[in-house]
PDB file of C-alpha atoms and ligand atoms in Angstrom:
ATOM      1  CA  MET A   1     -11.039   3.848 -12.833  1.00 95.00           C
ATOM      2  CA  HIS A   2     -11.492   0.660 -14.372  1.00 95.00           C
ATOM      3  CA  ILE A   3     -14.559  -0.658 -12.067  1.00 96.00           C
ATOM      4  CA  GLU A   4     -15.305  -4.562 -12.030  1.00 95.00           C
ATOM      5  CA  VAL A   5     -18.747  -5.887  -9.768  1.00 95.00           C
ATOM      6  CA  PHE A   6     -18.952  -9.657  -9.873  1.00 95.00           C
ATOM      7  CA  GLY A   7     -21.124 -11.674  -8.434  1.00 94.00           C
ATOM      8  CA  ASP A   8     -19.878 -12.317  -5.412  1.00 96.00           C
ATOM      9  CA  GLN A   9     -17.595 -11.783  -2.838  1.00 97.00           C
ATOM     10  CA  LYS A  10     -14.810 -15.024  -3.596  1.00 97.00           C
ATOM     11  CA  ARG A  11     -14.849 -14.201  -7.478  1.00 97.00           C
ATOM     12  CA  ALA A  12     -13.815 -10.540  -6.636  1.00 97.00           C
ATOM     13  CA  SER A  13     -11.284 -11.791  -4.201  1.00 98.00           C
ATOM     14  CA  GLN A  14      -9.857 -14.162  -7.151  1.00 98.00           C
ATOM     15  CA  ARG A  15      -9.924 -11.023  -9.060  1.00 97.00           C
ATOM     16  CA  ILE A  16      -7.967  -9.336  -6.516  1.00 98.00           C
ATOM     17  CA  VAL A  17      -4.810 -11.579  -6.399  1.00 98.00           C
ATOM     18  CA  ASP A  18      -5.135 -12.512 -10.144  1.00 98.00           C
ATOM     19  CA  LEU A  19      -4.293  -8.599  -9.794  1.00 98.00           C
ATOM     20  CA  LEU A  20      -1.764  -8.953  -7.615  1.00 98.00           C
ATOM     21  CA  THR A  21      -0.262 -12.241  -8.698  1.00 98.00           C
ATOM     22  CA  ARG A  22       0.384 -10.036 -12.382  1.00 98.00           C
ATOM     23  CA  GLN A  23       1.586  -7.345 -10.248  1.00 98.00           C
ATOM     24  CA  LEU A  24       4.501  -9.458  -8.638  1.00 98.00           C
ATOM     25  CA  ARG A  25       5.224 -11.860 -11.689  1.00 97.00           C
ATOM     26  CA  ALA A  26       6.734  -8.150 -13.331  1.00 97.00           C
ATOM     27  CA  TYR A  27       7.950  -7.484 -10.311  1.00 98.00           C
ATOM     28  CA  PRO A  28       8.130 -10.165  -7.626  1.00 98.00           C
ATOM     29  CA  TYR A  29      10.135  -7.213  -5.399  1.00 98.00           C
ATOM     30  CA  SER A  30       7.237  -5.042  -4.948  1.00 98.00           C
ATOM     31  CA  VAL A  31       5.992  -2.370  -2.093  1.00 98.00           C
ATOM     32  CA  LEU A  32       3.027  -3.768  -0.984  1.00 98.00           C
ATOM     33  CA  GLY A  33       0.519  -1.175   0.533  1.00 99.00           C
ATOM     34  CA  LEU A  34      -1.692  -3.338   3.122  1.00 99.00           C
ATOM     35  CA  ALA A  35      -5.401  -2.730   4.521  1.00 98.00           C
ATOM     36  CA  THR A  36      -7.326  -4.544   7.109  1.00 97.00           C
ATOM     37  CA  GLY A  37     -10.997  -4.830   8.083  1.00 95.00           C
ATOM     38  CA  ALA A  38     -13.608  -7.710   6.834  1.00 96.00           C
ATOM     39  CA  THR A  39     -13.717  -7.028   2.924  1.00 98.00           C
ATOM     40  CA  VAL A  40      -9.983  -7.873   3.083  1.00 98.00           C
ATOM     41  CA  ILE A  41     -10.200 -11.053   4.772  1.00 98.00           C
ATOM     42  CA  PRO A  42     -11.456 -13.012   1.798  1.00 98.00           C
ATOM     43  CA  ILE A  43      -8.441 -11.541  -0.014  1.00 98.00           C
ATOM     44  CA  TYR A  44      -5.752 -12.721   2.583  1.00 98.00           C
ATOM     45  CA  ARG A  45      -7.751 -16.335   2.176  1.00 98.00           C
ATOM     46  CA  GLU A  46      -6.852 -16.171  -1.003  1.00 98.00           C
ATOM     47  CA  ILE A  47      -4.043 -15.354  -1.622  1.00 98.00           C
ATOM     48  CA  ILE A  48      -2.976 -18.051   1.320  1.00 98.00           C
ATOM     49  CA  GLU A  49      -4.566 -20.933  -0.359  1.00 98.00           C
ATOM     50  CA  ARG A  50      -2.574 -19.215  -3.860  1.00 98.00           C
ATOM     51  CA  ILE A  51       0.806 -19.393  -1.708  1.00 97.00           C
ATOM     52  CA  ARG A  52      -0.409 -23.119  -1.210  1.00 97.00           C
ATOM     53  CA  ARG A  53      -1.056 -24.095  -4.229  1.00 97.00           C
ATOM     54  CA  GLU A  54       2.706 -22.619  -5.500  1.00 94.00           C
ATOM     55  CA  GLN A  55       0.920 -20.498  -7.998  1.00 96.00           C
ATOM     56  CA  LEU A  56       1.572 -17.544  -5.869  1.00 97.00           C
ATOM     57  CA  ASN A  57       5.299 -16.024  -4.210  1.00 96.00           C
ATOM     58  CA  LEU A  58       5.847 -13.371  -1.684  1.00 98.00           C
ATOM     59  CA  ALA A  59       8.675 -14.090  -0.446  1.00 97.00           C
ATOM     60  CA  PRO A  60      10.215 -11.108  -2.237  1.00 98.00           C
ATOM     61  CA  VAL A  61       8.008  -8.643  -1.525  1.00 98.00           C
ATOM     62  CA  ARG A  62       7.766  -5.673   1.722  1.00 98.00           C
ATOM     63  CA  THR A  63       4.991  -4.279   3.268  1.00 98.00           C
ATOM     64  CA  PHE A  64       3.593  -1.517   4.482  1.00 98.00           C
ATOM     65  CA  ASN A  65      -0.164  -1.412   6.561  1.00 98.00           C
ATOM     66  CA  LEU A  66      -2.455   1.910   6.078  1.00 98.00           C
ATOM     67  CA  ASP A  67      -3.043   2.622   9.053  1.00 98.00           C
ATOM     68  CA  GLU A  68      -2.164   0.986  13.125  1.00 97.00           C
ATOM     69  CA  TYR A  69      -4.703   1.672  16.416  1.00 97.00           C
ATOM     70  CA  MET A  70      -2.334   4.218  19.249  1.00 96.00           C
ATOM     71  CA  GLY A  71      -1.873   2.601  22.376  1.00 93.00           C
ATOM     72  CA  LEU A  72      -2.156  -1.195  21.670  1.00 92.00           C
ATOM     73  CA  GLN A  73       0.793  -3.753  21.666  1.00 87.00           C
ATOM     74  CA  ASP A  74       1.543  -5.100  18.767  1.00 82.00           C
ATOM     75  CA  HIS A  75       0.887  -8.713  20.300  1.00 87.00           C
ATOM     76  CA  ASP A  76      -3.072  -7.173  21.568  1.00 93.00           C
ATOM     77  CA  PRO A  77      -5.672  -9.290  19.828  1.00 94.00           C
ATOM     78  CA  HIS A  78      -7.416  -6.229  18.633  1.00 95.00           C
ATOM     79  CA  SER A  79      -4.265  -4.507  16.975  1.00 96.00           C
ATOM     80  CA  PHE A  80      -3.776  -4.399  13.380  1.00 96.00           C
ATOM     81  CA  HIS A  81      -0.986  -6.306  14.085  1.00 96.00           C
ATOM     82  CA  ALA A  82      -2.476  -9.262  15.011  1.00 96.00           C
ATOM     83  CA  PHE A  83      -4.965  -8.538  12.489  1.00 97.00           C
ATOM     84  CA  MET A  84      -2.397  -8.947   9.704  1.00 98.00           C
ATOM     85  CA  GLN A  85      -0.403 -11.160  11.667  1.00 97.00           C
ATOM     86  CA  ARG A  86      -3.483 -13.709  11.590  1.00 97.00           C
ATOM     87  CA  HIS A  87      -4.859 -13.808   8.508  1.00 98.00           C
ATOM     88  CA  LEU A  88      -1.778 -13.262   6.542  1.00 98.00           C
ATOM     89  CA  PHE A  89       1.751 -13.047   7.433  1.00 98.00           C
ATOM     90  CA  TYR A  90       1.850 -16.459   9.419  1.00 97.00           C
ATOM     91  CA  PRO A  91       0.099 -18.375   6.965  1.00 97.00           C
ATOM     92  CA  ALA A  92       2.097 -16.845   4.087  1.00 97.00           C
ATOM     93  CA  HIS A  93       5.291 -17.109   6.229  1.00 97.00           C
ATOM     94  CA  LEU A  94       6.344 -13.091   6.621  1.00 98.00           C
ATOM     95  CA  THR A  95       8.434 -12.227   8.683  1.00 97.00           C
ATOM     96  CA  PRO A  96       8.538  -8.663  10.935  1.00 96.00           C
ATOM     97  CA  ASP A  97      11.759  -7.471   8.451  1.00 97.00           C
ATOM     98  CA  GLN A  98       9.591  -7.733   5.500  1.00 98.00           C
ATOM     99  CA  THR A  99       6.145  -5.870   7.504  1.00 98.00           C
ATOM    100  CA  PHE A 100       5.998  -2.350   8.295  1.00 98.00           C
ATOM    101  CA  PHE A 101       3.279  -0.390  10.485  1.00 98.00           C
ATOM    102  CA  PRO A 102       3.621   2.979  11.404  1.00 97.00           C
ATOM    103  CA  PHE A 103       2.939   1.976  15.235  1.00 96.00           C
ATOM    104  CA  PRO A 104       4.841   2.057  17.353  1.00 94.00           C
ATOM    105  CA  GLU A 105       7.749   3.473  15.226  1.00 95.00           C
ATOM    106  CA  PHE A 106       6.559   6.257  14.296  1.00 96.00           C
ATOM    107  CA  SER A 107       3.976   7.910  16.837  1.00 94.00           C
ATOM    108  CA  GLN A 108       6.743  10.527  17.021  1.00 95.00           C
ATOM    109  CA  ASP A 109       7.795  11.574  13.625  1.00 97.00           C
ATOM    110  CA  PRO A 110       4.453  10.418  11.275  1.00 98.00           C
ATOM    111  CA  SER A 111       6.964  11.545   8.050  1.00 97.00           C
ATOM    112  CA  GLY A 112       9.249   9.005   9.006  1.00 98.00           C
ATOM    113  CA  TYR A 113       6.864   6.394   7.420  1.00 98.00           C
ATOM    114  CA  ASP A 114       6.545   8.502   4.402  1.00 98.00           C
ATOM    115  CA  ARG A 115      10.276   8.395   4.299  1.00 98.00           C
ATOM    116  CA  LEU A 116      10.183   4.530   4.622  1.00 98.00           C
ATOM    117  CA  ILE A 117       8.226   4.052   2.042  1.00 98.00           C
ATOM    118  CA  GLU A 118      10.258   6.167  -0.460  1.00 98.00           C
ATOM    119  CA  GLN A 119      13.422   4.643   1.092  1.00 98.00           C
ATOM    120  CA  HIS A 120      11.185   0.727   0.135  1.00 98.00           C
ATOM    121  CA  GLY A 121      10.830   2.661  -3.527  1.00 98.00           C
ATOM    122  CA  GLY A 122       7.709   3.699  -2.935  1.00 98.00           C
ATOM    123  CA  ILE A 123       4.274   1.434  -3.228  1.00 98.00           C
ATOM    124  CA  ASP A 124       3.475   0.052  -6.341  1.00 98.00           C
ATOM    125  CA  TRP A 125       0.288  -2.067  -5.256  1.00 98.00           C
ATOM    126  CA  GLN A 126      -2.188  -0.672  -2.863  1.00 99.00           C
ATOM    127  CA  LEU A 127      -5.020  -2.728  -1.248  1.00 99.00           C
ATOM    128  CA  LEU A 128      -7.542  -0.671  -0.150  1.00 98.00           C
ATOM    129  CA  GLY A 129     -11.704  -0.866   1.743  1.00 98.00           C
ATOM    130  CA  ILE A 130     -13.707   2.037   2.464  1.00 98.00           C
ATOM    131  CA  GLY A 131     -15.308   2.948   5.552  1.00 94.00           C
ATOM    132  CA  HIS A 132     -19.079   3.836   4.910  1.00 93.00           C
ATOM    133  CA  ASN A 133     -17.742   6.924   5.056  1.00 93.00           C
ATOM    134  CA  GLY A 134     -15.311   7.336   3.169  1.00 96.00           C
ATOM    135  CA  HIS A 135     -12.283   7.471   4.679  1.00 95.00           C
ATOM    136  CA  ILE A 136      -9.653   5.107   3.278  1.00 98.00           C
ATOM    137  CA  GLY A 137      -7.313   3.799   5.411  1.00 97.00           C
ATOM    138  CA  PHE A 138      -8.401   5.922   8.371  1.00 96.00           C
ATOM    139  CA  ASN A 139      -8.589   9.246   7.197  1.00 96.00           C
ATOM    140  CA  GLU A 140     -12.220  10.565   8.253  1.00 93.00           C
ATOM    141  CA  PRO A 141     -13.911  12.869   5.593  1.00 94.00           C
ATOM    142  CA  GLY A 142     -12.000  16.680   5.874  1.00 96.00           C
ATOM    143  CA  THR A 143      -8.557  15.578   6.095  1.00 97.00           C
ATOM    144  CA  ALA A 144      -6.833  17.269   3.437  1.00 98.00           C
ATOM    145  CA  PHE A 145      -6.337  15.633  -0.202  1.00 98.00           C
ATOM    146  CA  ASP A 146      -2.292  16.805   0.554  1.00 98.00           C
ATOM    147  CA  SER A 147      -1.738  15.115   4.340  1.00 98.00           C
ATOM    148  CA  GLU A 148       1.141  12.234   4.873  1.00 98.00           C
ATOM    149  CA  THR A 149       1.249   9.912   7.707  1.00 98.00           C
ATOM    150  CA  HIS A 150      -0.899  11.757  10.469  1.00 98.00           C
ATOM    151  CA  VAL A 151      -2.090  10.503  13.765  1.00 97.00           C
ATOM    152  CA  VAL A 152      -5.916  11.274  13.503  1.00 96.00           C
ATOM    153  CA  LYS A 153      -8.715  11.799  15.855  1.00 94.00           C
ATOM    154  CA  LEU A 154     -11.579   8.821  14.969  1.00 91.00           C
ATOM    155  CA  THR A 155     -14.892   9.769  14.857  1.00 85.00           C
ATOM    156  CA  GLU A 156     -18.099   7.991  17.089  1.00 90.00           C
ATOM    157  CA  ASN A 157     -19.357   6.640  13.796  1.00 85.00           C
ATOM    158  CA  THR A 158     -15.462   4.648  12.678  1.00 85.00           C
ATOM    159  CA  ARG A 159     -15.666   3.733  16.589  1.00 92.00           C
ATOM    160  CA  LYS A 160     -18.575   2.579  16.256  1.00 91.00           C
ATOM    161  CA  ALA A 161     -17.981   0.820  12.894  1.00 87.00           C
ATOM    162  CA  ASN A 162     -14.921  -1.143  13.964  1.00 91.00           C
ATOM    163  CA  ARG A 163     -16.511  -2.326  17.715  1.00 93.00           C
ATOM    164  CA  HIS A 164     -17.579  -5.693  17.167  1.00 91.00           C
ATOM    165  CA  TRP A 165     -13.119  -6.209  16.415  1.00 91.00           C
ATOM    166  CA  PHE A 166     -13.271  -4.745  20.066  1.00 93.00           C
ATOM    167  CA  ASP A 167     -16.253  -7.847  22.002  1.00 90.00           C
ATOM    168  CA  GLY A 168     -18.969  -5.107  20.242  1.00 93.00           C
ATOM    169  CA  ASP A 169     -17.887  -2.457  23.079  1.00 93.00           C
ATOM    170  CA  TRP A 170     -17.047   0.735  21.074  1.00 95.00           C
ATOM    171  CA  HIS A 171     -15.696   2.717  23.964  1.00 94.00           C
ATOM    172  CA  HIS A 172     -12.815   0.165  23.553  1.00 94.00           C
ATOM    173  CA  VAL A 173     -11.947   1.045  20.530  1.00 95.00           C
ATOM    174  CA  PRO A 174      -8.665   3.062  21.018  1.00 97.00           C
ATOM    175  CA  GLU A 175      -9.654   7.143  20.200  1.00 96.00           C
ATOM    176  CA  GLN A 176      -6.765   7.568  17.932  1.00 96.00           C
ATOM    177  CA  ALA A 177      -4.832   6.075  15.186  1.00 97.00           C
ATOM    178  CA  LEU A 178      -1.782   6.385  13.001  1.00 98.00           C
ATOM    179  CA  THR A 179      -2.353   6.531   8.947  1.00 98.00           C
ATOM    180  CA  MET A 180      -1.026   6.861   5.666  1.00 98.00           C
ATOM    181  CA  GLY A 181      -2.143   9.935   5.201  1.00 98.00           C
ATOM    182  CA  LEU A 182      -4.514  10.800   1.304  1.00 98.00           C
ATOM    183  CA  LYS A 183      -1.190  12.530  -0.307  1.00 98.00           C
ATOM    184  CA  THR A 184       1.073   9.123   0.558  1.00 98.00           C
ATOM    185  CA  ILE A 185      -2.487   6.879  -0.392  1.00 98.00           C
ATOM    186  CA  MET A 186      -2.038   8.742  -4.268  1.00 98.00           C
ATOM    187  CA  ARG A 187       1.441   8.174  -4.426  1.00 98.00           C
ATOM    188  CA  SER A 188       1.059   4.483  -4.999  1.00 98.00           C
ATOM    189  CA  ARG A 189       1.760   3.411  -8.421  1.00 98.00           C
ATOM    190  CA  THR A 190      -1.204   1.147  -9.041  1.00 98.00           C
ATOM    191  CA  ILE A 191      -4.502   1.420  -6.453  1.00 98.00           C
ATOM    192  CA  VAL A 192      -7.103  -1.889  -6.587  1.00 98.00           C
ATOM    193  CA  LEU A 193     -10.059  -1.238  -4.041  1.00 98.00           C
ATOM    194  CA  ALA A 194     -12.037  -3.668  -3.074  1.00 98.00           C
ATOM    195  CA  ALA A 195     -15.441  -2.840  -1.895  1.00 98.00           C
ATOM    196  CA  PHE A 196     -18.507  -6.272  -0.417  1.00 98.00           C
ATOM    197  CA  GLY A 197     -22.433  -5.282   0.358  1.00 98.00           C
ATOM    198  CA  ALA A 198     -24.751  -4.176   0.044  1.00 98.00           C
ATOM    199  CA  SER A 199     -23.495  -1.140   2.664  1.00 97.00           C
ATOM    200  CA  LYS A 200     -20.984   0.207   0.771  1.00 98.00           C
ATOM    201  CA  SER A 201     -22.915   0.827  -2.390  1.00 97.00           C
ATOM    202  CA  ALA A 202     -23.850   4.195  -1.907  1.00 98.00           C
ATOM    203  CA  VAL A 203     -20.300   5.245  -0.254  1.00 98.00           C
ATOM    204  CA  LEU A 204     -19.219   3.044  -3.578  1.00 98.00           C
ATOM    205  CA  ALA A 205     -21.204   5.250  -5.933  1.00 97.00           C
ATOM    206  CA  LYS A 206     -20.326   8.726  -4.754  1.00 98.00           C
ATOM    207  CA  ALA A 207     -16.788   7.890  -4.456  1.00 98.00           C
ATOM    208  CA  VAL A 208     -16.633   6.967  -7.881  1.00 97.00           C
ATOM    209  CA  TYR A 209     -19.161   9.494  -9.223  1.00 96.00           C
ATOM    210  CA  GLY A 210     -19.339  12.518  -6.969  1.00 97.00           C
ATOM    211  CA  LEU A 211     -17.891  15.801  -6.251  1.00 97.00           C
ATOM    212  CA  VAL A 212     -14.145  15.246  -5.447  1.00 98.00           C
ATOM    213  CA  CYS A 213     -13.710  17.060  -2.118  1.00 98.00           C
ATOM    214  CA  PRO A 214     -12.023  16.034   1.353  1.00 98.00           C
ATOM    215  CA  GLU A 215     -16.129  15.408   2.771  1.00 98.00           C
ATOM    216  CA  LEU A 216     -15.381  12.201   1.067  1.00 98.00           C
ATOM    217  CA  PRO A 217     -12.150  11.261   1.182  1.00 98.00           C
ATOM    218  CA  ALA A 218     -12.071   7.682  -1.188  1.00 98.00           C
ATOM    219  CA  SER A 219     -13.471  10.975  -4.106  1.00 98.00           C
ATOM    220  CA  ILE A 220      -9.550  11.304  -4.198  1.00 98.00           C
ATOM    221  CA  LEU A 221      -8.597   8.385  -6.112  1.00 98.00           C
ATOM    222  CA  GLN A 222     -10.766   9.768  -9.292  1.00 98.00           C
ATOM    223  CA  HIS A 223      -7.538  11.749 -10.034  1.00 98.00           C
ATOM    224  CA  HIS A 224      -5.579   8.597  -9.850  1.00 98.00           C
ATOM    225  CA  PRO A 225      -3.917   7.264 -13.119  1.00 98.00           C
ATOM    226  CA  ARG A 226      -4.697   3.646 -12.077  1.00 98.00           C
ATOM    227  CA  VAL A 227      -7.318   2.912 -10.136  1.00 98.00           C
ATOM    228  CA  TYR A 228      -9.126  -0.478 -10.174  1.00 98.00           C
ATOM    229  CA  ILE A 229     -12.418  -0.846  -8.451  1.00 97.00           C
ATOM    230  CA  ILE A 230     -13.191  -4.799  -7.518  1.00 97.00           C
ATOM    231  CA  CYS A 231     -16.576  -4.954  -5.765  1.00 97.00           C
ATOM    232  CA  ASP A 232     -19.396  -7.677  -5.159  1.00 97.00           C
ATOM    233  CA  GLN A 233     -22.895  -7.099  -7.021  1.00 94.00           C
ATOM    234  CA  GLU A 234     -24.664  -5.933  -3.600  1.00 96.00           C
ATOM    235  CA  ALA A 235     -21.687  -3.053  -2.743  1.00 97.00           C
ATOM    236  CA  GLY A 236     -21.466  -2.294  -7.269  1.00 95.00           C
ATOM    237  CA  SER A 237     -25.342  -2.249  -7.297  1.00 94.00           C
ATOM    238  CA  LEU A 238     -25.565   1.081  -7.740  1.00 94.00           C
ATOM    239  CA  LEU A 239     -23.141   1.723 -10.405  1.00 92.00           C
ATOM    240  CA  ARG A 240     -23.336   1.766 -14.108  1.00 75.00           C
ATOM    241  CA  PRO A 241     -24.325   0.235 -15.985  1.00 63.00           C
ATOM    242  CA  SER A 242     -26.340  -2.299 -13.846  1.00 52.00           C
ATOM    243  CA  SER A 243     -28.681  -3.696 -16.071  1.00 49.00           C
ATOM    244  CA  SER A 244     -25.169  -6.583 -17.341  1.00 51.00           C
ATOM    245  CA  PHE A 245     -25.985  -7.188 -13.335  1.00 51.00           C
ATOM    246  CA  HIS A 246     -27.806 -10.398 -14.244  1.00 49.00           C
ATOM    247  CA  SER A 247     -25.120 -13.316 -14.467  1.00 55.00           C
ATOM    248  CA  PRO A 248     -22.786 -13.949 -11.362  1.00 57.00           C
ATOM    249  CA  ASP A 249     -20.943 -15.515 -13.038  1.00 60.00           C
ATOM    250  CA  PHE A 250     -19.439 -12.853 -15.399  1.00 62.00           C
ATOM    251  CA  PRO A 251     -18.231  -9.776 -14.406  1.00 71.00           C
ATOM    252  CA  SER A 252     -19.575  -6.613 -15.434  1.00 84.00           C
ATOM    253  CA  GLN A 253     -16.286  -3.603 -16.356  1.00 86.00           C
ATOM    254  CA  PHE A 254     -16.034  -0.321 -17.472  1.00 86.00           C
ATOM    255  CA  ASP A 255     -14.424   2.518 -17.318  1.00 88.00           C
ATOM    256  CA  VAL A 256     -15.745   6.419 -16.021  1.00 88.00           C
TER     257      VAL A 256
HETATM  258  C1  F6R B   1      -7.892  -0.206   7.889  1.00 89.08           C
HETATM  259  C2  F6R B   1      -8.583   0.681   7.029  1.00 89.08           C
HETATM  260  C3  F6R B   1      -9.885   0.734   6.634  1.00 89.08           C
HETATM  261  C4  F6R B   1     -11.228  -0.719   5.904  1.00 89.08           C
HETATM  262  C5  F6R B   1     -12.348  -0.186   6.028  1.00 89.08           C
HETATM  263  C6  F6R B   1     -13.311  -0.440   5.524  1.00 89.08           C
HETATM  264  O1  F6R B   1      -7.056  -0.972   7.161  1.00 89.08           O
HETATM  265  O2  F6R B   1      -7.923   1.146   6.319  1.00 89.08           O
HETATM  266  O3  F6R B   1      -9.983   1.715   5.844  1.00 89.08           O
HETATM  267  O4  F6R B   1     -10.206  -0.293   5.243  1.00 89.08           O
HETATM  268  O5  F6R B   1     -12.894   0.484   7.191  1.00 89.08           O
HETATM  269  O6  F6R B   1     -13.283  -1.686   6.595  1.00 89.08           O
HETATM  270  P1  F6R B   1     -14.364  -3.102   6.838  1.00 89.08           P
HETATM  271  O7  F6R B   1     -13.597  -3.752   5.181  1.00 89.08           O
HETATM  272  O8  F6R B   1     -14.080  -3.896   7.545  1.00 89.08           O
HETATM  273  O9  F6R B   1     -15.754  -2.679   6.174  1.00 89.08           O
END
């Protein structure tokens, strides 16, 4: 795992978009795996900024989102479709024929989403956030490492963590979602995991240094050959070497 700790979210987001830019310079027709949530908002903002400055072009890419709540219509403002439309697809001029989600199309045949990804050549560059319980996508603790796209029952903790997207009431957060599995994610050629804020520091340290086990789904990433962990100083505060955090202008970089 290659780890880079930045002074703040903005610098970390810039670095992630630098990595994306490098990917797209080498392979303009890349297949991107995308996430939703608070972590990716500054990253998508940076992507839009670079598109406006004509430093980045997403026109040739195809995108596959990690997950979607079950039962929400595409146009429901709480759906991940709507999140992506608002934060990335609309401002980046990405159209529905190049952007894919597991729900609703694959609710009866979840593995069809894996097949569709493979038909497009597989995911070249996967962006991930991490949940406080170590989930990636909606792969909650206990998910099998060999899982492909599947239906999940969301834990109460995850529904509570996501309640701010649902007017603060966790009972409004759907009980189920369709998510890429851990094996689906691990098939990506490059994985970039972003983590921001002090609340992610403990789980990030466990994912990087802890036992690789289904109880901490993100720990599987230790077995992937090409993972970048890009975080801010707060999320990275329990990652070694901590002595190099003195300057917000220079990232601390190391491999584990
Ligand atoms: C969302 C997703 C989740 C989030 C994770 C972190 O598509 O796959 O795994 O990345 O829950 O969410 P935030 O960024 O809101 O802390």
